[in-house]
Coordinates of C-alpha atoms (C1' of nucleotides) in Angstrom, one line a residue:
Chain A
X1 CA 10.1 -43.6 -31.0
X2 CA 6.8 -45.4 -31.5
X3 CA 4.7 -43.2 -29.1
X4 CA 1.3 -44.6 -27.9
X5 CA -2.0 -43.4 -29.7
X6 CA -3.8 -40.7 -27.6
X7 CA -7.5 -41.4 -25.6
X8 CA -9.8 -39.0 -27.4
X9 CA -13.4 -38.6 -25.9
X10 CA -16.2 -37.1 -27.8
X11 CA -19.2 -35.3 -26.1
X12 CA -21.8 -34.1 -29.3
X13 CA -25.3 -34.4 -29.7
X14 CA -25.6 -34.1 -33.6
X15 CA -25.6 -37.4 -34.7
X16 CA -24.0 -37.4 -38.1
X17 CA -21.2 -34.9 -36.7
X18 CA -20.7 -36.8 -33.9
X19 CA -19.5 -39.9 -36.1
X20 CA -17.8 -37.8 -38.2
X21 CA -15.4 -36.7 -35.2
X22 CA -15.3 -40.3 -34.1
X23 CA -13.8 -41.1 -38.1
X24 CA -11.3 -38.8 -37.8
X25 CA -9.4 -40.4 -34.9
X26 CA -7.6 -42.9 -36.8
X27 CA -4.4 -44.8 -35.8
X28 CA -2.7 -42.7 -38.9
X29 CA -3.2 -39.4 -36.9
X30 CA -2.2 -40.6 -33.3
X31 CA -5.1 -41.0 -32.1
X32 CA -6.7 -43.8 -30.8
X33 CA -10.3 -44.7 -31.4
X34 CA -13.1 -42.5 -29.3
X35 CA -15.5 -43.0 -26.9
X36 CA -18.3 -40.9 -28.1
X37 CA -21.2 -39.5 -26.2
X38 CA -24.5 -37.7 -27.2
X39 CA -24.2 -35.7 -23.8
X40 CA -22.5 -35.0 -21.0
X41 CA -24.2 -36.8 -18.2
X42 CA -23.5 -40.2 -20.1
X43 CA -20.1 -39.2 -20.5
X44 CA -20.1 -38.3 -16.9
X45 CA -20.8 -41.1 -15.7
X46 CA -18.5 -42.8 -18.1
X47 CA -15.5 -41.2 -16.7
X48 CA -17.0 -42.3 -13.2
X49 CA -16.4 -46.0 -14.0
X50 CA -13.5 -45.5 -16.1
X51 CA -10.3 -47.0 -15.2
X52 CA -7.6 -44.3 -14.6
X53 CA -5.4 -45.6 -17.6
X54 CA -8.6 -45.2 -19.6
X55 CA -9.7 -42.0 -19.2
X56 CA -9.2 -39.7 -21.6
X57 CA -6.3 -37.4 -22.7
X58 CA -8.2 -35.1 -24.4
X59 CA -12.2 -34.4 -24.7
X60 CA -13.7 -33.3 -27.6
X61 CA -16.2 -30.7 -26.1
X62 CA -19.6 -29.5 -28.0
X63 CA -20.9 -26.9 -25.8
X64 CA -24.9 -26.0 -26.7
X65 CA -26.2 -28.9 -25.4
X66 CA -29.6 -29.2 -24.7
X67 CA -30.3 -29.4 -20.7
X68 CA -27.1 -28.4 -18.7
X69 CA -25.0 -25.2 -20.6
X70 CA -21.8 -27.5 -21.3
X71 CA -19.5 -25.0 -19.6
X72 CA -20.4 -25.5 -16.1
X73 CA -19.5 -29.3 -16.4
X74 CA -16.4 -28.2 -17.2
X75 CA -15.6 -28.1 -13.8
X76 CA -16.9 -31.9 -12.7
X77 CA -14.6 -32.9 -15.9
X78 CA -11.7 -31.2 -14.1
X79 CA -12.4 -33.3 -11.1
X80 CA -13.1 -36.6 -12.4
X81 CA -9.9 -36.3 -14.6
X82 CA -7.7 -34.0 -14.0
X83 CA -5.1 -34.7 -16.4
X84 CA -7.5 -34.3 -19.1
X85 CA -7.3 -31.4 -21.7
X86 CA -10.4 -30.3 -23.1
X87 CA -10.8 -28.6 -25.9
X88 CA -14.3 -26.9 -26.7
X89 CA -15.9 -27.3 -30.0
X90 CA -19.1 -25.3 -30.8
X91 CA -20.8 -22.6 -32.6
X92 CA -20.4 -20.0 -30.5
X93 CA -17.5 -17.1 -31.0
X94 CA -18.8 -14.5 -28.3
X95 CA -16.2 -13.7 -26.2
X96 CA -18.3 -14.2 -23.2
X97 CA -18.4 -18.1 -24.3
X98 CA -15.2 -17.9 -24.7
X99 CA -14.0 -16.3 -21.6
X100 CA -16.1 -18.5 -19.5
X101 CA -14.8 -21.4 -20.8
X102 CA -11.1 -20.8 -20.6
X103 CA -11.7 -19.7 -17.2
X104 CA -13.7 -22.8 -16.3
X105 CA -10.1 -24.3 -17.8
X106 CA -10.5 -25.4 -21.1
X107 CA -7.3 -25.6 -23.0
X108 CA -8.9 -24.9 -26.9
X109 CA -11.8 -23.8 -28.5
X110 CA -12.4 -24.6 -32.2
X111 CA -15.3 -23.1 -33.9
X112 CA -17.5 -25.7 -36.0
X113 CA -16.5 -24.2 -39.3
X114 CA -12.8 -26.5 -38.6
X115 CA -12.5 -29.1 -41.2
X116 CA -11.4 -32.5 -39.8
X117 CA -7.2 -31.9 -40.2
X118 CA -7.6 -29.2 -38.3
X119 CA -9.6 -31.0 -35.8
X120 CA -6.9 -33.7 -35.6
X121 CA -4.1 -31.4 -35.7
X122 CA -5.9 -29.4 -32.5
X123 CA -6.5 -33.0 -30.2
X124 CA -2.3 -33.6 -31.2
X125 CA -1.4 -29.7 -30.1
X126 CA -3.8 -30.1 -26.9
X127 CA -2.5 -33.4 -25.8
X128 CA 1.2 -31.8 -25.8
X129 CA 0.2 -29.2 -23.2
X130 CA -1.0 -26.6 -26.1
X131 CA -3.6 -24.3 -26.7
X132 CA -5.4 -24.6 -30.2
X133 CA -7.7 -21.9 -31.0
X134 CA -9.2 -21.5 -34.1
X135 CA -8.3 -17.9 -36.0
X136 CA -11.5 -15.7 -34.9
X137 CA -11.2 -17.4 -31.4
X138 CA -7.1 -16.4 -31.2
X139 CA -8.8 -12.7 -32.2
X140 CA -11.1 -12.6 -29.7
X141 CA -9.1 -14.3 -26.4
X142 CA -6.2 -11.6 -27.5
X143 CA -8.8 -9.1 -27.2
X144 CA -10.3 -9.7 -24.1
X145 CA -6.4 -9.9 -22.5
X146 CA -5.7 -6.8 -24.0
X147 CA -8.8 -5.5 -22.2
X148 CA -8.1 -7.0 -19.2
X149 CA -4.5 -5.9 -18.8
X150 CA -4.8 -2.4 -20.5
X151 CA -3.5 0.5 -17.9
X152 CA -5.9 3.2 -17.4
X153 CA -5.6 6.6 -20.2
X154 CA -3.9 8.4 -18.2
X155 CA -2.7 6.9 -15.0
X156 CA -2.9 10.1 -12.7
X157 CA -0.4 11.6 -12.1
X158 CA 0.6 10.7 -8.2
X159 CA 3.6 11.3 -6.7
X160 CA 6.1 8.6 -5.1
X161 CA 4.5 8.9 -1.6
X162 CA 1.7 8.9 -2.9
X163 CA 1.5 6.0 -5.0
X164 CA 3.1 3.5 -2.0
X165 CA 0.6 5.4 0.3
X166 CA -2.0 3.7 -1.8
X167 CA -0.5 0.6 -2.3
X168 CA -0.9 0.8 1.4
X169 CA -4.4 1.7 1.7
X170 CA -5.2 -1.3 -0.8
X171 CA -3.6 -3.3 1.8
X172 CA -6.3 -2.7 4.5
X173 CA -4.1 -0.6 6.9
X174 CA -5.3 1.9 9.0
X175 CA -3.7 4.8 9.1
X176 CA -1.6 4.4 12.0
X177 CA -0.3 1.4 10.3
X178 CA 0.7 3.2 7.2
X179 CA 2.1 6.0 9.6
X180 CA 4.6 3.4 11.1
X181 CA 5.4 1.5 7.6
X182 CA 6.3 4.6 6.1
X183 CA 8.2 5.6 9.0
X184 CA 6.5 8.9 9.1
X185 CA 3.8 10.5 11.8
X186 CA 0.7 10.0 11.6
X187 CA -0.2 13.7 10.6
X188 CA 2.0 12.8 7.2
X189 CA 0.1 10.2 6.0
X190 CA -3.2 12.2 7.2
X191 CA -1.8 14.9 4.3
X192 CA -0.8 12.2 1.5
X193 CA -3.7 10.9 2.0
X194 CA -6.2 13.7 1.4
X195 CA -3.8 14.8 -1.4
X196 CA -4.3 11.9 -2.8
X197 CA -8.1 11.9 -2.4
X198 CA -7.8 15.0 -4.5
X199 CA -6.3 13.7 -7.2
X200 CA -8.3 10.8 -7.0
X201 CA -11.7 12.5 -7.2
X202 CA -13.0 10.3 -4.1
X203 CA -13.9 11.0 -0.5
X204 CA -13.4 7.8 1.3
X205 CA -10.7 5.2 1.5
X206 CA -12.9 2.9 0.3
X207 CA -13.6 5.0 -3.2
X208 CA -9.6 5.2 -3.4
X209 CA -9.1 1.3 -3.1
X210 CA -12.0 0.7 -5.4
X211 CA -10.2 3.6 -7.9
X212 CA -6.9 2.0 -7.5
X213 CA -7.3 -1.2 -8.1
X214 CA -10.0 -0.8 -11.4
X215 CA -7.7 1.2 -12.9
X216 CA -4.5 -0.7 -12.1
X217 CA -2.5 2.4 -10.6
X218 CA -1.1 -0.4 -8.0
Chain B
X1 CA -10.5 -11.2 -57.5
X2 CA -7.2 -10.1 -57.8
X3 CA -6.1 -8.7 -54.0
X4 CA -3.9 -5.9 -53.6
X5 CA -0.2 -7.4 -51.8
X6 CA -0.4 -6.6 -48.3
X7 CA 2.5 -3.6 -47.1
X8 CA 4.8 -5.4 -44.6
X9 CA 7.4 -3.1 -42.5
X10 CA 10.1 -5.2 -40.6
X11 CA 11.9 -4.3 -37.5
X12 CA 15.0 -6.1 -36.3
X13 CA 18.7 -5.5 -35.6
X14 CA 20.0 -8.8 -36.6
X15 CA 21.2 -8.7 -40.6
X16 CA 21.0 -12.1 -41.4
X17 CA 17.7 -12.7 -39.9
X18 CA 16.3 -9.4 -41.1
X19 CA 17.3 -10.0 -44.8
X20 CA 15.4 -14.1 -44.5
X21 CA 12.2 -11.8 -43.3
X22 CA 12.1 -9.5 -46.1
X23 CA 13.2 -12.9 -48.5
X24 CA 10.5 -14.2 -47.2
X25 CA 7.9 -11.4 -48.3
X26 CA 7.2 -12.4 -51.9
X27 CA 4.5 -11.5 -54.3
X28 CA 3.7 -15.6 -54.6
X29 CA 3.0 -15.1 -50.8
X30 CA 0.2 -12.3 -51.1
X31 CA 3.3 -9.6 -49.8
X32 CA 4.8 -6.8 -50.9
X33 CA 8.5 -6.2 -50.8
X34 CA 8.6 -5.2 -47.2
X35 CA 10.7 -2.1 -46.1
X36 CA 13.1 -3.3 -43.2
X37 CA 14.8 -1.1 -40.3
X38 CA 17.6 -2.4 -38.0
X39 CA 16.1 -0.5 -34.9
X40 CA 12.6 0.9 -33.8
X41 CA 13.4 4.8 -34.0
X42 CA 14.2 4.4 -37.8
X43 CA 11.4 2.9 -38.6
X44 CA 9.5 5.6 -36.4
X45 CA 11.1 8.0 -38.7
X46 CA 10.3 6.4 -41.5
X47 CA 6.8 6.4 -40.4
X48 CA 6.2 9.7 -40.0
X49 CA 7.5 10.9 -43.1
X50 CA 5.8 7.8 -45.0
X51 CA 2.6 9.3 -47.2
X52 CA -0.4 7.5 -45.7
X53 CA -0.8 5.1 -48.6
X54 CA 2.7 3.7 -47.9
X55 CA 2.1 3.0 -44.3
X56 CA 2.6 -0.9 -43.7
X57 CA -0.6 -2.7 -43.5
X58 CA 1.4 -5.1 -40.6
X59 CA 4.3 -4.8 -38.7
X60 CA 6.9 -7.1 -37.9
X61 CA 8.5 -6.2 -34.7
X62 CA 11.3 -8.1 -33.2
X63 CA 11.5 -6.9 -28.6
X64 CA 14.9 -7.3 -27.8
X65 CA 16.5 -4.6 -29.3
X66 CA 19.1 -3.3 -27.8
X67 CA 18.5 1.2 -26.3
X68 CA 14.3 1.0 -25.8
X69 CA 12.7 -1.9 -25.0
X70 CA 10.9 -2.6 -28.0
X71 CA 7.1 -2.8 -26.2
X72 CA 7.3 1.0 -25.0
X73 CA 7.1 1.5 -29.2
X74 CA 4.2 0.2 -29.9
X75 CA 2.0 2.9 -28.6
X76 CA 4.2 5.2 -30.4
X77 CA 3.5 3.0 -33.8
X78 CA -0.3 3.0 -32.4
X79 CA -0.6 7.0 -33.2
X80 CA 1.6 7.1 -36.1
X81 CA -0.1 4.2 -37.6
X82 CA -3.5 3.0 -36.0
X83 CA -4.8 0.6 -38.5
X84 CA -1.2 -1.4 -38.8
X85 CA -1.3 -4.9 -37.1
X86 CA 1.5 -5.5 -35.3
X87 CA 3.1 -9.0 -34.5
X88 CA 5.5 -9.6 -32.1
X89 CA 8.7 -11.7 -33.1
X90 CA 10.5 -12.7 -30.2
X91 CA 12.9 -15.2 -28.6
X92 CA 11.3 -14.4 -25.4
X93 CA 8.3 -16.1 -24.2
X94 CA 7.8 -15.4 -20.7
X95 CA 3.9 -14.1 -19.6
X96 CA 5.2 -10.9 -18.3
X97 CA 6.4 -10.0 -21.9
X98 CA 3.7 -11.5 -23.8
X99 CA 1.0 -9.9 -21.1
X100 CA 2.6 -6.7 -21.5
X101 CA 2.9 -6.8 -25.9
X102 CA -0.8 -7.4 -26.2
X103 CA -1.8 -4.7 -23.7
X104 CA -0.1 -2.7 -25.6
X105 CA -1.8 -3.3 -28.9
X106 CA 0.3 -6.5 -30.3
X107 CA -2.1 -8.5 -32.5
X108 CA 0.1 -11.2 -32.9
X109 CA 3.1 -12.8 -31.2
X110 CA 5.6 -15.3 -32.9
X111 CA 8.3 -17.5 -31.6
X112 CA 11.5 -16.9 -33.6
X113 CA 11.4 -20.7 -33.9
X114 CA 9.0 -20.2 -36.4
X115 CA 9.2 -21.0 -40.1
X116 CA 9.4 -18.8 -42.8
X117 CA 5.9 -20.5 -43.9
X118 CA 4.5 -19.7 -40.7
X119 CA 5.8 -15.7 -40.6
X120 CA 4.1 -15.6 -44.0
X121 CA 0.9 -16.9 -43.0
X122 CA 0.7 -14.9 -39.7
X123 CA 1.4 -11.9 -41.9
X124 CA -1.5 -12.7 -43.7
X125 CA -3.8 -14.0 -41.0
X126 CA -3.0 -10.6 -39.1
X127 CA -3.8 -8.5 -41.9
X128 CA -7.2 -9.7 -42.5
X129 CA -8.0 -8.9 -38.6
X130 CA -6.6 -12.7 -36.9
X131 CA -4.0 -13.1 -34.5
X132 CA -1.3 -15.4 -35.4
X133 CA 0.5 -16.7 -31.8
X134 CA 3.1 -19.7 -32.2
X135 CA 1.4 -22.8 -30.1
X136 CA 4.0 -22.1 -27.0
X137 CA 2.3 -18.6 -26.7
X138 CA -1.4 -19.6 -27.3
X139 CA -0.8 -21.4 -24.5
X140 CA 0.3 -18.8 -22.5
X141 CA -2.1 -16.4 -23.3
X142 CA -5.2 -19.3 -21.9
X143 CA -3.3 -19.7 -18.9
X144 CA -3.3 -15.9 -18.6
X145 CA -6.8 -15.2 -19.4
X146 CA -7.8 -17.7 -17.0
X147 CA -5.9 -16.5 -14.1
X148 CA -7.8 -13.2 -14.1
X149 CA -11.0 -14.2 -14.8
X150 CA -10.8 -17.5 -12.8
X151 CA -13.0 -16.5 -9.8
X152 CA -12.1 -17.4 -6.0
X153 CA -11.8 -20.8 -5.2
X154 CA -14.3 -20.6 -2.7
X155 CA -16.3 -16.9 -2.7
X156 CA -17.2 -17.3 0.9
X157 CA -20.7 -17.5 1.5
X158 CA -22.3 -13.9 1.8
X159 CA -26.0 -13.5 2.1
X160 CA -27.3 -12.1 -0.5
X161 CA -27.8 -8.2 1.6
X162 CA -24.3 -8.4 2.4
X163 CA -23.6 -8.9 -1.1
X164 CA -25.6 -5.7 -2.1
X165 CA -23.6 -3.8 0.2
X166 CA -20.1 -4.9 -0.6
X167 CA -21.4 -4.0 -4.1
X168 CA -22.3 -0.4 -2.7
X169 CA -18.8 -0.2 -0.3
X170 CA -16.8 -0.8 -3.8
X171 CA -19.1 2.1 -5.2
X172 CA -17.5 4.2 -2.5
X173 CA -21.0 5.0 -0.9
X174 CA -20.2 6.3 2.7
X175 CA -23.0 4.5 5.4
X176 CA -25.6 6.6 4.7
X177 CA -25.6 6.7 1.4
X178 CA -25.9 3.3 1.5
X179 CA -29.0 2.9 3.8
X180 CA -30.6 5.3 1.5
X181 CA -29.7 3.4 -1.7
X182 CA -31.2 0.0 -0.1
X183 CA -33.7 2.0 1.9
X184 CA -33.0 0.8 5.1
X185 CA -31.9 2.6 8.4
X186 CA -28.1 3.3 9.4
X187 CA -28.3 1.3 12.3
X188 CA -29.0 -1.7 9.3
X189 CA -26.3 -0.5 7.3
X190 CA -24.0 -0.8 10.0
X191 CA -24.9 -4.5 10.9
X192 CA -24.4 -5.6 8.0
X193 CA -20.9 -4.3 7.5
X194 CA -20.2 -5.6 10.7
X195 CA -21.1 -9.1 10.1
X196 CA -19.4 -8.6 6.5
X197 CA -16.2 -7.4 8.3
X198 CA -16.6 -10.8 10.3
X199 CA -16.9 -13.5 7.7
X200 CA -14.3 -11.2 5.4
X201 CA -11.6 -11.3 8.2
X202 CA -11.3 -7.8 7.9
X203 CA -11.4 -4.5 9.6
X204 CA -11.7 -1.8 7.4
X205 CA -13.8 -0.5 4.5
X206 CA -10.9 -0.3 2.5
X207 CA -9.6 -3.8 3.1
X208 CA -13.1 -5.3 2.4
X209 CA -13.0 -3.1 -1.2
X210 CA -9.6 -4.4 -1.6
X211 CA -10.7 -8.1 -0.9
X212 CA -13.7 -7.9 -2.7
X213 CA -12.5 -6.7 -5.9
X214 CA -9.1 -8.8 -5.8
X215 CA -11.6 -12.2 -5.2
X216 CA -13.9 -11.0 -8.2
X217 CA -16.9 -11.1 -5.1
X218 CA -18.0 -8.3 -7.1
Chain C
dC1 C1' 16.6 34.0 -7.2
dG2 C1' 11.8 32.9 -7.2
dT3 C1' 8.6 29.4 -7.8
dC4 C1' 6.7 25.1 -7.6
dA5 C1' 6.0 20.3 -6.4
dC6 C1' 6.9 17.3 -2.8
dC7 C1' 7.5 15.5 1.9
dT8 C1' 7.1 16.4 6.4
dC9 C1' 4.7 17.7 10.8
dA10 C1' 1.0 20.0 13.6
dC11 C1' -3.6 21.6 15.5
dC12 C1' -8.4 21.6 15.0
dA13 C1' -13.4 20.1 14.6
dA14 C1' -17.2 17.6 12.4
dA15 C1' -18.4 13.4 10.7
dA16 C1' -18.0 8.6 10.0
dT17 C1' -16.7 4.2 11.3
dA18 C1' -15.6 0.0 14.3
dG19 C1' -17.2 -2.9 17.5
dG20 C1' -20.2 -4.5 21.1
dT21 C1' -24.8 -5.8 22.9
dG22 C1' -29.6 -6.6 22.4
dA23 C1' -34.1 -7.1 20.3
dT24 C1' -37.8 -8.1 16.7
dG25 C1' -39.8 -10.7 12.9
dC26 C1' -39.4 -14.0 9.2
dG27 C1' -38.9 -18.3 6.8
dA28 C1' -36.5 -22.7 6.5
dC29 C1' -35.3 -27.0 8.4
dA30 C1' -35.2 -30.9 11.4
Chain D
dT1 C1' -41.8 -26.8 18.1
dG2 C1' -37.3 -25.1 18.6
dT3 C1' -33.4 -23.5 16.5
dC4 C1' -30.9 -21.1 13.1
dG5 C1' -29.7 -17.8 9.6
dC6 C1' -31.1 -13.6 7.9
dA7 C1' -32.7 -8.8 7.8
dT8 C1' -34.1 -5.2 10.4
dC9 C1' -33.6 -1.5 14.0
dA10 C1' -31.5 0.7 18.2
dC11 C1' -28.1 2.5 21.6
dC12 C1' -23.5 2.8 23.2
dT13 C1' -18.4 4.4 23.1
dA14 C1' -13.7 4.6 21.4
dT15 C1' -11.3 5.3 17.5
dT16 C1' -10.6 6.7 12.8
dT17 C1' -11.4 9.4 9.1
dT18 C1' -12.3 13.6 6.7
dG19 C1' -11.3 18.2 5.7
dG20 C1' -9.3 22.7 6.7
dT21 C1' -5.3 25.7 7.7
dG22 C1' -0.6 26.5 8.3
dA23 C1' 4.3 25.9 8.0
dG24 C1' 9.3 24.3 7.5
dG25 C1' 12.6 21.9 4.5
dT26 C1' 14.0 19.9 0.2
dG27 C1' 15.3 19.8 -4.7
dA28 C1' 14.3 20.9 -9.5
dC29 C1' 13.6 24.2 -13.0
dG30 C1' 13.8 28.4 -15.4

DNA sequence: CGTCACCTCACCAAAATAGGTGATGCGACA
DNA sequence: TGTCGCATCACCTATTTTGGTGAGGTGACG
């Protein structure tokens, strides 16, 4: 199957770099040959009066420009095409960088230190719905999930009741509410839930909910 | 410099596939001949008896064994052995399970598609701190980090008092508190909860603390 | 068998909150 | 200039929450 070369645009303001990214999108690779851009506004634009079956598949994303931060444009990217993958390339390997930019929905983030193969190969993996990361960036993202989605310590201990009592509270409901869920009187859920406000350490609902849901015992 | 071969410990029930692993750990590769176990609680026995200079430097742990379910072990292989890497080699490659491996402590997570040259190279890649993920689970992992760090879509427009205070109502602050903290009266306090209550569409402390914190507008 | 944790229900009083109305002053915007 | 959003303060009442005490029943554990 002879499949057709992909649409790589470049957005990097360092000259010489720049043409080096645009050399390594050769017809041997895949790729087609890139529209490159010494910022984003001109690449912007570009994508404005872009034909849909033009636009790009994947852009090649230098973050660190001068004037706007290169992540929050991100966003208009999404708009103005979708379907487009982007994959950031930059100095940075903070994991606030990082996180921002995933969450502003990049697909891959290669660090500058990537020699051109690896380049190529990353533009192939993104176009084919991946993810390519360089190796400290694969450290850090796992990191920050691992922070993200660690359970508290020790996840106090609650009982049953207690625990879908919560669950309940999180919800909003008043106490009457959670007296008829539960199927119990209102005095009940009064007990479980001043119980539960000693185990908790709080004096409020509110504390609770705010207790509950940091440290994920819902 | 001549580097030390890395100490590789294997984990999986199936024969065949656990005799290509430890093939695969050769001295031309940078490994050691690994040790290999057919289920988790030998190898747990095997690590607590193991002198410290023994311990594996990484772990290769295939989930999916049959009695525990392979992820509950890795806190258990976290205090026997805290400086081991551990990489996941799986057939399964659902979020849930690769979610729940790296909150556990998983540094790595491989496909059992994988190649032998790619098992090798993660081993190494892990060892010197990395976290070698097969493309399919790089993926995953960006589309997971950006699910729970993506903000709300639109973060409803507080002013920026009301703001303050839903910062203070997630603190747990009861009304008074609050009017102290922002020095204002009670009375002001109470307005502004009000009108918070209004343009959050709810009617509780809790349910605003539970809205808040689940729409990041904190 | 005693003890203990848990769930259930009840009564009580002080405190806080929910929800409404109204009023003042300020700065922005058309 | 008038209007509007915002922040501020006030008064009102009904309802809810908090916090204490007590108490009956269950099942588990030693």
């Amino acid at each position: 199957m002879n499949t057709p070369l992909i649409r790589v645009w470049i957005v990097e303001d360092h000259d010489t770099f720049r043409r080096s990214l645009q050399r390594l999108c050769t017809p041997s690779r895949g790729l087609a040959p890139a529209r490159a851009f010494a910022n984003a506004e001109s690449m912007l634009s570009g994508l404005r009066t872009a034909p849909e079956e033009e636009k790009p598949e994947v852009m090649l994303l230098d973050v660190g420009l001068p004037g706007r931060s290169g992540l929050d444009i991100i966003s208009d990217l999404h708009q103005l095409a979708p379907e487009c993958r982007i994959v950031i390339l930059t100095v940075f390997e903070d994991e606030a960088k990082i996180s921002q930019a995933i969450s502003a929905g990049a697909s891959g983030y290669l660090l500058k230190t990537a020699r051109a193969e690896e380049v190529a190969e990353a533009i192939l993996e993104a176009s084919q719905g991946g993810s390519p990361m360089s190796p400290k960036v694969a450290r850090s993202v796992v990191n920050l999930l691992a922070k993200l989605t660690k359970p508290a310590a020790q996840p106090i201990a609650l009982s049953p009741r207690e625990r879908e009592l919560l669950a309940l509270l999180v919800e909003g409901l008043t106490a009457k509410e959670i007296a008829d869920r539960l199927s119990v009187s209102i005095h009940t859920t009064s007990t479980h839930t001043r119980n539960l406000f000693t185990k908790l350490g709080v004096h409020s609902r509110a504390a609770a909910v705010a207790r509950a849901l940091r440290e994920r015992l819902v």
